[in-house]
Every structure is written in structure tokens, then in C-alpha cells.
Amino acid sequence: MKGVDNKYISNAIDELVGFLGIKENIPAETVFSPLHNGNTKECIEKIANQLGLPIKVKLIIGESFESRDLVTTNDAGQATEGITAQVSIPDGLPFYGTSAMQSFPIQVQVGGNCRRYPHTFVAIMAHELSHIVLHSLWHREKNNEIYTDLAAMLLGFAVVMRMGRYAVETTQIGV
């Protein structure tokens, strides 16, 4: 990503700490245990609660994502690479911390294979719901993927995200 270096990340962290504060890391087993017991809904509720979001999340399993900002898209606006999950930011999203946020419906779509990897699923959900945090606070970088990852980490998901994310380098030969 062009323009992203240690100074950029350091400045982003400083800004977000001033904006959000820092929460202790949630014990990983707190969010993984419900998944191991087949209770995806409880896992998502624990993630949302850690982020201070008393929302109601509707999880959709699918493969067709729409984006014009983050990845390459086809003529129909559907992602052709790179998206594993996407949160829909609804019009009229209440301001963070208000009573209107209670049970407010939020829709998150994840790729079909996402739930097979519990650590990745939790990291992805923390990231997607952190978009809701930043949007509900009208943060100027609410659409910035780096700020969103950092927000999730600062709000208690640093360990979980480290467990669920790793870099893979691939080389493609031919078409």
C-alpha cells in the first residue's frame, strides 16, 4: 500500500488512542469457545460487546461482494479479488454509545469458507464491526482499512487478530 510506513501507522495509532482509548485484550477463548460449540451468534455478540456495540448482527454467508473502493471490480461492481467479508453501513446509523444503538440491525456478509477457520473468522468479524465503531463516531478515516484494523486491535482484539491473520506470498506462473 503506497504511503503507508511506520510513521503513518504510528500517527494512526496515536490518533485512534486519543479517539477510542485502549481496552485490554479479550481472552481469546472467550470468543473462540462459542464457535467450538457451534454457536456463531454468541461469538459475534461477544465481539460486538467488546467493541461497545449493543447491536444485532445478521450474518450472511455468500461469495458476491460489491465494492468500488477497496479492490478490483468487474463492470457490475462486484469484487474480483481480495474481499473475504463486508459490512453494510446502514443509513441512519446511530451515534456510538447512544441508546438508539441498542439492537440496531447490522448486516455482515462473509465468504463461504470463512467459518471453517475460527481464528480468521473472529479477526474478520472484529475488523468488520470496527467499521461500525468508526462510522458511528463519524471518524474521518472510517473507510480506511488500516485504521479499522488498528481500531479493532486497540479495542481488545490485538491477540485475536494476530492469531487470525497471516501473510501468504504466492507466485502465479501462466494464466
PDB file of C-alpha atoms in Angstrom:
ATOM      1  CA  MET A   1       0.000   0.000   0.000  1.00  0.00           C
ATOM      2  CA  LYS A   2       1.547   3.279  -1.119  1.00  0.00           C
ATOM      3  CA  GLY A   3       2.199   5.926   1.505  1.00  0.00           C
ATOM      4  CA  VAL A   4       1.945   3.523   4.437  1.00  0.00           C
ATOM      5  CA  ASP A   5       5.061   3.347   6.528  1.00  0.00           C
ATOM      6  CA  ASN A   6       5.865   3.109  10.225  1.00  0.00           C
ATOM      7  CA  LYS A   7       5.304   6.846  10.682  1.00  0.00           C
ATOM      8  CA  TYR A   8       1.829   6.629   9.097  1.00  0.00           C
ATOM      9  CA  ILE A   9       0.896   3.720  11.362  1.00  0.00           C
ATOM     10  CA  SER A  10       2.344   5.418  14.445  1.00  0.00           C
ATOM     11  CA  ASN A  11       0.332   8.565  13.716  1.00  0.00           C
ATOM     12  CA  ALA A  12      -2.811   6.498  13.126  1.00  0.00           C
ATOM     13  CA  ILE A  13      -2.343   4.681  16.440  1.00  0.00           C
ATOM     14  CA  ASP A  14      -1.792   7.953  18.305  1.00  0.00           C
ATOM     15  CA  GLU A  15      -4.920   9.452  16.745  1.00  0.00           C
ATOM     16  CA  LEU A  16      -7.068   6.391  17.455  1.00  0.00           C
ATOM     17  CA  VAL A  17      -5.835   6.082  21.050  1.00  0.00           C
ATOM     18  CA  GLY A  18      -6.903   9.682  21.605  1.00  0.00           C
ATOM     19  CA  PHE A  19     -10.227   8.977  19.918  1.00  0.00           C
ATOM     20  CA  LEU A  20     -11.050   5.482  21.247  1.00  0.00           C
ATOM     21  CA  GLY A  21      -8.701   4.776  24.112  1.00  0.00           C
ATOM     22  CA  ILE A  22      -7.285   1.303  24.674  1.00  0.00           C
ATOM     23  CA  LYS A  23      -9.023  -1.797  26.037  1.00  0.00           C
ATOM     24  CA  GLU A  24      -7.353  -4.859  27.466  1.00  0.00           C
ATOM     25  CA  ASN A  25      -7.203  -7.768  25.075  1.00  0.00           C
ATOM     26  CA  ILE A  26     -10.200 -10.040  25.259  1.00  0.00           C
ATOM     27  CA  PRO A  27      -9.132 -13.549  26.278  1.00  0.00           C
ATOM     28  CA  ALA A  28      -9.075 -15.486  23.010  1.00  0.00           C
ATOM     29  CA  GLU A  29     -11.037 -18.408  24.446  1.00  0.00           C
ATOM     30  CA  THR A  30     -13.901 -16.033  25.293  1.00  0.00           C
ATOM     31  CA  VAL A  31     -14.652 -15.598  21.596  1.00  0.00           C
ATOM     32  CA  PHE A  32     -13.418 -18.965  20.303  1.00  0.00           C
ATOM     33  CA  SER A  33     -15.316 -21.124  22.792  1.00  0.00           C
ATOM     34  CA  PRO A  34     -18.773 -20.358  21.349  1.00  0.00           C
ATOM     35  CA  LEU A  35     -17.511 -21.219  17.851  1.00  0.00           C
ATOM     36  CA  HIS A  36     -16.109 -24.530  19.056  1.00  0.00           C
ATOM     37  CA  ASN A  37     -19.576 -25.244  20.472  1.00  0.00           C
ATOM     38  CA  GLY A  38     -21.258 -24.338  17.180  1.00  0.00           C
ATOM     39  CA  ASN A  39     -22.672 -21.038  18.456  1.00  0.00           C
ATOM     40  CA  THR A  40     -21.649 -18.430  15.888  1.00  0.00           C
ATOM     41  CA  LYS A  41     -24.279 -15.959  17.110  1.00  0.00           C
ATOM     42  CA  GLU A  42     -22.867 -15.926  20.657  1.00  0.00           C
ATOM     43  CA  CYS A  43     -19.346 -15.440  19.288  1.00  0.00           C
ATOM     44  CA  ILE A  44     -20.461 -12.420  17.265  1.00  0.00           C
ATOM     45  CA  GLU A  45     -22.304 -10.978  20.282  1.00  0.00           C
ATOM     46  CA  LYS A  46     -19.118 -11.246  22.361  1.00  0.00           C
ATOM     47  CA  ILE A  47     -17.129  -9.475  19.645  1.00  0.00           C
ATOM     48  CA  ALA A  48     -19.719  -6.691  19.377  1.00  0.00           C
ATOM     49  CA  ASN A  49     -19.897  -6.293  23.168  1.00  0.00           C
ATOM     50  CA  GLN A  50     -16.099  -5.994  23.441  1.00  0.00           C
ATOM     51  CA  LEU A  51     -16.275  -3.211  20.849  1.00  0.00           C
ATOM     52  CA  GLY A  52     -19.019  -1.450  22.827  1.00  0.00           C
ATOM     53  CA  LEU A  53     -21.673  -2.219  20.213  1.00  0.00           C
ATOM     54  CA  PRO A  54     -25.002  -3.452  21.623  1.00  0.00           C
ATOM     55  CA  ILE A  55     -26.151  -4.133  18.052  1.00  0.00           C
ATOM     56  CA  LYS A  56     -27.895  -7.083  16.446  1.00  0.00           C
ATOM     57  CA  VAL A  57     -25.754  -8.655  13.723  1.00  0.00           C
ATOM     58  CA  LYS A  58     -27.240 -10.588  10.842  1.00  0.00           C
ATOM     59  CA  LEU A  59     -24.599 -12.869   9.340  1.00  0.00           C
ATOM     60  CA  ILE A  60     -24.898 -13.767   5.667  1.00  0.00           C
ATOM     61  CA  ILE A  61     -22.744 -16.429   4.059  1.00  0.00           C
ATOM     62  CA  GLY A  62     -22.035 -15.605   0.427  1.00  0.00           C
ATOM     63  CA  GLU A  63     -19.460 -15.068  -2.260  1.00  0.00           C
ATOM     64  CA  SER A  64     -20.647 -11.973  -4.151  1.00  0.00           C
ATOM     65  CA  PHE A  65     -19.246  -8.742  -2.729  1.00  0.00           C
ATOM     66  CA  GLU A  66     -19.719  -5.248  -4.095  1.00  0.00           C
ATOM     67  CA  SER A  67     -17.012  -2.624  -3.813  1.00  0.00           C
ATOM     68  CA  ARG A  68     -15.612   0.118  -5.942  1.00  0.00           C
ATOM     69  CA  ASP A  69     -13.041   1.364  -3.461  1.00  0.00           C
ATOM     70  CA  LEU A  70     -11.031  -1.476  -1.984  1.00  0.00           C
ATOM     71  CA  VAL A  71     -10.337  -3.986  -4.735  1.00  0.00           C
ATOM     72  CA  THR A  72     -10.579  -4.554  -8.441  1.00  0.00           C
ATOM     73  CA  THR A  73     -14.200  -4.875  -9.559  1.00  0.00           C
ATOM     74  CA  ASN A  74     -15.985  -6.054 -12.669  1.00  0.00           C
ATOM     75  CA  ASP A  75     -18.468  -3.947 -14.688  1.00  0.00           C
ATOM     76  CA  ALA A  76     -21.270  -4.900 -12.286  1.00  0.00           C
ATOM     77  CA  GLY A  77     -19.305  -3.526  -9.309  1.00  0.00           C
ATOM     78  CA  GLN A  78     -18.642  -6.975  -7.867  1.00  0.00           C
ATOM     79  CA  ALA A  79     -15.254  -7.667  -6.364  1.00  0.00           C
ATOM     80  CA  THR A  80     -12.992  -9.831  -8.468  1.00  0.00           C
ATOM     81  CA  GLU A  81     -10.335 -10.299  -5.785  1.00  0.00           C
ATOM     82  CA  GLY A  82      -9.458  -9.640  -2.207  1.00  0.00           C
ATOM     83  CA  ILE A  83     -12.702  -9.342  -0.225  1.00  0.00           C
ATOM     84  CA  THR A  84     -13.491 -12.019   2.356  1.00  0.00           C
ATOM     85  CA  ALA A  85     -16.171 -10.095   4.246  1.00  0.00           C
ATOM     86  CA  GLN A  86     -18.146  -6.895   4.031  1.00  0.00           C
ATOM     87  CA  VAL A  87     -20.298  -4.956   6.469  1.00  0.00           C
ATOM     88  CA  SER A  88     -23.241  -2.925   5.237  1.00  0.00           C
ATOM     89  CA  ILE A  89     -23.246   0.516   6.816  1.00  0.00           C
ATOM     90  CA  PRO A  90     -26.915   1.432   7.072  1.00  0.00           C
ATOM     91  CA  ASP A  91     -28.303   4.912   6.606  1.00  0.00           C
ATOM     92  CA  GLY A  92     -29.259   6.364   9.951  1.00  0.00           C
ATOM     93  CA  LEU A  93     -26.568   4.526  11.904  1.00  0.00           C
ATOM     94  CA  PRO A  94     -26.947   5.837  15.468  1.00  0.00           C
ATOM     95  CA  PHE A  95     -24.111   7.660  17.176  1.00  0.00           C
ATOM     96  CA  TYR A  96     -21.805   5.371  19.188  1.00  0.00           C
ATOM     97  CA  GLY A  97     -22.837   4.916  22.806  1.00  0.00           C
ATOM     98  CA  THR A  98     -26.403   6.164  22.415  1.00  0.00           C
ATOM     99  CA  SER A  99     -29.458   4.139  23.399  1.00  0.00           C
ATOM    100  CA  ALA A 100     -30.502   4.100  19.735  1.00  0.00           C
ATOM    101  CA  MET A 101     -27.610   1.705  19.113  1.00  0.00           C
ATOM    102  CA  GLN A 102     -29.335  -0.961  21.268  1.00  0.00           C
ATOM    103  CA  SER A 103     -30.311  -3.887  18.995  1.00  0.00           C
ATOM    104  CA  PHE A 104     -29.671  -1.771  15.894  1.00  0.00           C
ATOM    105  CA  PRO A 105     -29.554  -4.181  12.922  1.00  0.00           C
ATOM    106  CA  ILE A 106     -26.231  -4.593  11.132  1.00  0.00           C
ATOM    107  CA  GLN A 107     -25.597  -6.982   8.259  1.00  0.00           C
ATOM    108  CA  VAL A 108     -22.223  -8.654   7.712  1.00  0.00           C
ATOM    109  CA  GLN A 109     -21.510 -10.933   4.778  1.00  0.00           C
ATOM    110  CA  VAL A 110     -18.625 -13.384   4.943  1.00  0.00           C
ATOM    111  CA  GLY A 111     -17.210 -15.780   2.374  1.00  0.00           C
ATOM    112  CA  GLY A 112     -18.449 -19.346   2.498  1.00  0.00           C
ATOM    113  CA  ASN A 113     -15.191 -20.849   3.761  1.00  0.00           C
ATOM    114  CA  CYS A 114     -14.661 -18.194   6.420  1.00  0.00           C
ATOM    115  CA  ARG A 115     -16.276 -20.068   9.304  1.00  0.00           C
ATOM    116  CA  ARG A 116     -14.069 -23.128   8.763  1.00  0.00           C
ATOM    117  CA  TYR A 117     -11.192 -21.101  10.205  1.00  0.00           C
ATOM    118  CA  PRO A 118     -12.310 -19.868  13.655  1.00  0.00           C
ATOM    119  CA  HIS A 119      -9.306 -17.618  14.297  1.00  0.00           C
ATOM    120  CA  THR A 120      -9.707 -15.916  10.939  1.00  0.00           C
ATOM    121  CA  PHE A 121     -13.474 -15.632  11.346  1.00  0.00           C
ATOM    122  CA  VAL A 122     -13.103 -13.807  14.674  1.00  0.00           C
ATOM    123  CA  ALA A 123     -10.419 -11.470  13.294  1.00  0.00           C
ATOM    124  CA  ILE A 124     -12.598 -10.676  10.281  1.00  0.00           C
ATOM    125  CA  MET A 125     -15.688 -10.025  12.398  1.00  0.00           C
ATOM    126  CA  ALA A 126     -13.715  -7.751  14.757  1.00  0.00           C
ATOM    127  CA  HIS A 127     -12.488  -5.826  11.717  1.00  0.00           C
ATOM    128  CA  GLU A 128     -15.922  -5.540  10.075  1.00  0.00           C
ATOM    129  CA  LEU A 129     -17.623  -4.448  13.305  1.00  0.00           C
ATOM    130  CA  SER A 130     -14.841  -1.910  13.880  1.00  0.00           C
ATOM    131  CA  HIS A 131     -16.088  -0.250  10.693  1.00  0.00           C
ATOM    132  CA  ILE A 132     -19.370   0.264  12.589  1.00  0.00           C
ATOM    133  CA  VAL A 133     -17.481   1.805  15.524  1.00  0.00           C
ATOM    134  CA  LEU A 134     -15.658   4.287  13.287  1.00  0.00           C
ATOM    135  CA  HIS A 135     -18.752   5.123  11.214  1.00  0.00           C
ATOM    136  CA  SER A 136     -20.910   5.624  14.306  1.00  0.00           C
ATOM    137  CA  LEU A 137     -18.291   8.056  15.631  1.00  0.00           C
ATOM    138  CA  TRP A 138     -18.071   9.874  12.284  1.00  0.00           C
ATOM    139  CA  HIS A 139     -14.333   9.341  12.273  1.00  0.00           C
ATOM    140  CA  ARG A 140     -12.631  10.970   9.297  1.00  0.00           C
ATOM    141  CA  GLU A 141     -10.864   7.685   8.435  1.00  0.00           C
ATOM    142  CA  LYS A 142     -13.956   5.500   8.826  1.00  0.00           C
ATOM    143  CA  ASN A 143     -13.399   3.855   5.424  1.00  0.00           C
ATOM    144  CA  ASN A 144      -9.678   3.319   5.911  1.00  0.00           C
ATOM    145  CA  GLU A 145      -8.829  -0.385   6.244  1.00  0.00           C
ATOM    146  CA  ILE A 146      -5.658   0.278   8.234  1.00  0.00           C
ATOM    147  CA  TYR A 147      -7.472   2.486  10.730  1.00  0.00           C
ATOM    148  CA  THR A 148     -10.180  -0.149  11.001  1.00  0.00           C
ATOM    149  CA  ASP A 149      -7.684  -2.903  11.797  1.00  0.00           C
ATOM    150  CA  LEU A 150      -5.948  -0.667  14.324  1.00  0.00           C
ATOM    151  CA  ALA A 151      -9.273   0.246  15.944  1.00  0.00           C
ATOM    152  CA  ALA A 152     -10.069  -3.447  16.430  1.00  0.00           C
ATOM    153  CA  MET A 153      -6.638  -4.048  17.941  1.00  0.00           C
ATOM    154  CA  LEU A 154      -6.882  -1.071  20.304  1.00  0.00           C
ATOM    155  CA  LEU A 155     -10.347  -2.184  21.425  1.00  0.00           C
ATOM    156  CA  GLY A 156      -9.099  -5.566  22.584  1.00  0.00           C
ATOM    157  CA  PHE A 157      -8.529  -7.767  19.553  1.00  0.00           C
ATOM    158  CA  ALA A 158      -4.754  -7.455  19.019  1.00  0.00           C
ATOM    159  CA  VAL A 159      -4.033 -11.023  20.129  1.00  0.00           C
ATOM    160  CA  VAL A 160      -7.041 -12.470  18.324  1.00  0.00           C
ATOM    161  CA  MET A 161      -6.175 -10.649  15.109  1.00  0.00           C
ATOM    162  CA  ARG A 162      -2.601 -11.840  15.268  1.00  0.00           C
ATOM    163  CA  MET A 163      -3.931 -15.399  15.602  1.00  0.00           C
ATOM    164  CA  GLY A 164      -6.315 -14.962  12.681  1.00  0.00           C
ATOM    165  CA  ARG A 165      -4.153 -13.160  10.163  1.00  0.00           C
ATOM    166  CA  TYR A 166      -1.024 -14.146   8.414  1.00  0.00           C
ATOM    167  CA  ALA A 167       0.657 -13.152   5.184  1.00  0.00           C
ATOM    168  CA  VAL A 168       0.984 -15.641   2.374  1.00  0.00           C
ATOM    169  CA  GLU A 169       3.200 -14.934  -0.595  1.00  0.00           C
ATOM    170  CA  THR A 170       2.192 -16.680  -3.802  1.00  0.00           C
ATOM    171  CA  THR A 171       3.611 -16.793  -7.283  1.00  0.00           C
ATOM    172  CA  GLN A 172       1.452 -17.451 -10.309  1.00  0.00           C
ATOM    173  CA  ILE A 173       3.021 -18.882 -13.428  1.00  0.00           C
ATOM    174  CA  GLY A 174       0.993 -18.541 -16.604  1.00  0.00           C
ATOM    175  CA  VAL A 175      -2.641 -17.574 -16.910  1.00  0.00           C
TER     176      VAL A 175
END
